[in-house]
CSV table of C-alpha atoms (C1' of nucleotides) in Angstrom, one decimal:
chain,number,residue,atom,x,y,z
A,1,MET,CA,14.6,1.5,19.7
A,2,SER,CA,13.3,0.2,16.5
A,3,SER,CA,15.8,1.2,13.9
A,4,PRO,CA,19.2,3.0,13.9
A,5,ILE,CA,18.8,6.6,12.9
A,6,GLU,CA,20.2,6.9,9.4
A,7,PRO,CA,22.3,10.1,8.8
A,8,GLU,CA,19.7,11.2,6.3
A,9,PHE,CA,17.0,11.2,8.9
A,10,GLN,CA,19.4,12.8,11.3
A,11,LYS,CA,19.4,15.8,9.0
A,12,ILE,CA,15.6,15.9,9.1
A,13,TYR,CA,15.6,15.8,12.8
A,14,ASP,CA,18.2,18.5,12.8
A,15,VAL,CA,16.1,20.8,10.7
A,16,VAL,CA,13.0,20.2,12.9
A,17,ARG,CA,15.0,21.0,16.0
A,18,ALA,CA,16.0,24.3,14.5
A,19,ILE,CA,12.4,25.4,14.2
A,20,PRO,CA,12.0,28.3,16.7
A,21,ARG,CA,9.4,28.0,19.4
A,22,GLY,CA,6.1,29.4,18.3
A,23,SER,CA,6.8,28.8,14.7
A,24,VAL,CA,6.0,25.9,12.4
A,25,LEU,CA,7.2,24.4,9.1
A,26,SER,CA,5.5,22.2,6.6
A,27,TYR,CA,6.6,18.7,5.8
A,28,GLY,CA,7.5,19.9,2.4
A,29,ASP,CA,9.6,22.8,3.7
A,30,VAL,CA,11.5,20.5,6.0
A,31,ALA,CA,12.0,18.0,3.2
A,32,LYS,CA,13.4,20.7,0.9
A,33,ILE,CA,15.8,21.9,3.5
A,34,ALA,CA,16.9,18.4,4.6
A,35,GLY,CA,17.1,17.3,1.0
A,36,SER,CA,14.4,14.7,1.4
A,37,THR,CA,10.7,14.4,0.5
A,38,ALA,CA,7.5,15.2,2.4
A,39,ARG,CA,6.6,11.6,2.8
A,40,THR,CA,9.9,10.7,4.2
A,41,VAL,CA,9.7,13.6,6.7
A,42,GLY,CA,6.3,12.4,7.7
A,43,TRP,CA,7.7,8.9,8.3
A,44,ALA,CA,10.6,10.4,10.3
A,45,MET,CA,8.2,12.3,12.5
A,46,GLY,CA,6.4,9.1,13.2
A,47,ASN,CA,9.6,7.5,14.4
A,48,VAL,CA,10.9,10.2,16.7
A,49,ASP,CA,10.5,7.8,19.6
A,50,GLY,CA,12.2,9.4,22.6
A,51,LEU,CA,14.4,11.8,20.5
A,52,ASP,CA,14.5,15.4,21.4
A,53,VAL,CA,12.5,16.5,18.4
A,54,PRO,CA,9.7,19.1,18.4
A,55,TRP,CA,7.6,17.0,15.9
A,56,GLN,CA,4.6,19.2,16.8
A,57,ARG,CA,6.1,22.1,14.9
A,58,VAL,CA,5.7,20.2,11.6
A,59,VAL,CA,2.3,20.6,9.9
A,60,GLY,CA,0.7,20.2,6.5
A,61,ALA,CA,1.6,22.8,3.8
A,62,ASP,CA,-1.9,24.2,4.2
A,63,GLY,CA,-1.5,24.5,7.9
A,64,TYR,CA,-3.6,21.4,8.7
A,65,LEU,CA,-2.5,19.0,11.3
A,66,ARG,CA,-2.3,16.0,9.1
A,67,ILE,CA,-2.5,13.6,12.0
A,68,GLY,CA,-5.5,11.8,13.4
A,69,LYS,CA,-6.0,9.2,10.8
A,70,ARG,CA,-5.4,6.7,13.5
A,71,SER,CA,-4.5,8.9,16.4
A,72,PRO,CA,-7.0,11.7,17.1
A,73,GLU,CA,-5.4,12.1,20.5
A,74,LEU,CA,-2.0,12.8,19.0
A,75,LYS,CA,-3.5,15.5,16.9
A,76,GLU,CA,-5.1,17.1,19.9
A,77,LYS,CA,-1.8,16.9,21.7
A,78,GLN,CA,0.0,18.6,18.9
A,79,HIS,CA,-2.7,21.3,18.9
A,80,ARG,CA,-2.3,21.9,22.6
A,81,LEU,CA,1.5,22.0,22.4
A,82,LEU,CA,1.4,24.5,19.6
A,83,LEU,CA,-1.1,26.7,21.4
A,84,GLU,CA,1.3,26.7,24.4
A,85,GLU,CA,4.1,27.8,22.1
A,86,GLY,CA,2.0,30.7,20.9
A,87,VAL,CA,1.1,29.4,17.5
A,88,GLU,CA,-2.1,31.0,16.2
A,89,PHE,CA,-4.9,28.8,14.8
A,90,LEU,CA,-7.8,29.6,12.6
A,91,GLU,CA,-11.5,28.7,13.3
A,92,ASN,CA,-11.2,25.7,11.1
A,93,GLY,CA,-8.4,24.3,13.2
A,94,TYR,CA,-5.7,25.1,10.7
A,95,VAL,CA,-2.5,26.8,11.7
A,96,ASP,CA,-2.5,30.4,10.6
A,97,MET,CA,0.3,30.1,8.0
A,98,ALA,CA,-0.3,33.6,6.8
A,99,LYS,CA,0.4,34.9,10.3
A,100,GLN,CA,3.5,32.7,10.4
A,101,ARG,CA,5.1,34.6,7.5
A,102,ASP,CA,3.5,37.9,8.0
A,103,ALA,CA,4.1,38.3,11.7
A,104,GLY,CA,7.6,39.3,10.7
A,105,ALA,CA,8.4,35.9,12.1
A,106,PRO,CA,12.1,35.1,12.1
A,107,PRO,CA,13.4,32.9,9.4
A,108,PRO,CA,12.1,29.4,10.1
A,109,VAL,CA,15.6,28.1,9.4
A,110,PRO,CA,18.4,29.7,11.4
A,111,GLN,CA,21.6,30.1,9.5
A,112,THR,CA,23.3,28.1,12.2
A,113,LEU,CA,22.2,25.2,10.0
A,114,SER,CA,23.8,26.5,6.9
A,115,LEU,CA,22.0,24.2,4.5
A,116,ASP,CA,24.7,23.2,2.1
A,117,LEU,CA,22.6,21.3,-0.3
A,118,ASP,CA,23.4,24.0,-2.8
A,119,GLU,CA,25.6,22.7,-5.6
B,1,DT,C1',10.9,-9.3,-5.4
B,2,DT,C1',6.5,-7.3,-5.8
B,3,DG,C1',2.8,-4.7,-4.0
B,4,DG,C1',0.4,-1.9,-0.8
B,5,DT,C1',0.4,1.9,2.6
B,6,DG,C1',1.4,6.4,4.6
B,7,DA,C1',2.2,12.3,10.3
B,8,DC,C1',2.8,14.8,2.2
B,9,DG,C1',2.3,18.1,-2.0
B,10,DC,C1',0.5,19.8,-6.1
B,11,DG,C1',-1.7,20.0,-10.5
B,12,DG,C1',-6.2,18.9,-12.9
B,13,DC,C1',-11.3,18.6,-13.0
C,1,DC,C1',-13.6,25.5,-3.7
C,2,DG,C1',-13.5,20.4,-2.9
C,3,DC,C1',-12.4,15.8,-4.7
C,4,DC,C1',-9.1,12.8,-7.3
C,5,DG,C1',-4.9,11.0,-9.0
C,6,DC,C1',0.1,10.8,-9.5
C,7,DG,C1',4.7,11.4,-7.8
C,8,DC,C1',7.9,10.5,-3.9
C,9,DC,C1',10.5,7.8,-0.7
C,10,DA,C1',10.9,4.4,3.1
C,11,DC,C1',8.8,0.5,5.4
C,12,DC,C1',6.4,-4.0,6.0
C,13,DA,C1',4.0,-8.4,4.7
DNA sequence: TTGGTGACGCGGC
DNA sequence: CGCCGCGCCACCA
């Protein structure tokens, strides 16, 4: 509604959509895969508007929900959504990243995406 | 055009 | 282990 989705952001959204339910990726991870930067991914997540993008599955590299600077409610919403998806949290409110990798969790990025950013 | 800001990340202290 | 600063890229005034 605001701005036309550039193909580059499209890639970001594509990667986020590929995140399996109950799993999460960090902004940096998404950025690396989409060939962008963490900041840009963050900006993209803030512009999902009505797109079909599971923005809640993108968290900080340390597992912290880096939202709430100006939208504490949004952070709570993300927390709730992730809980419903089966994502485990720690006492401090951080996502249990260790569990994420250790739970024998499936690769965050399905091969269906075939990231061809390899030269 | 320049400068400041931000849903980030990481190295230094 | 926490705080600070720089780098990054896109957006807005």
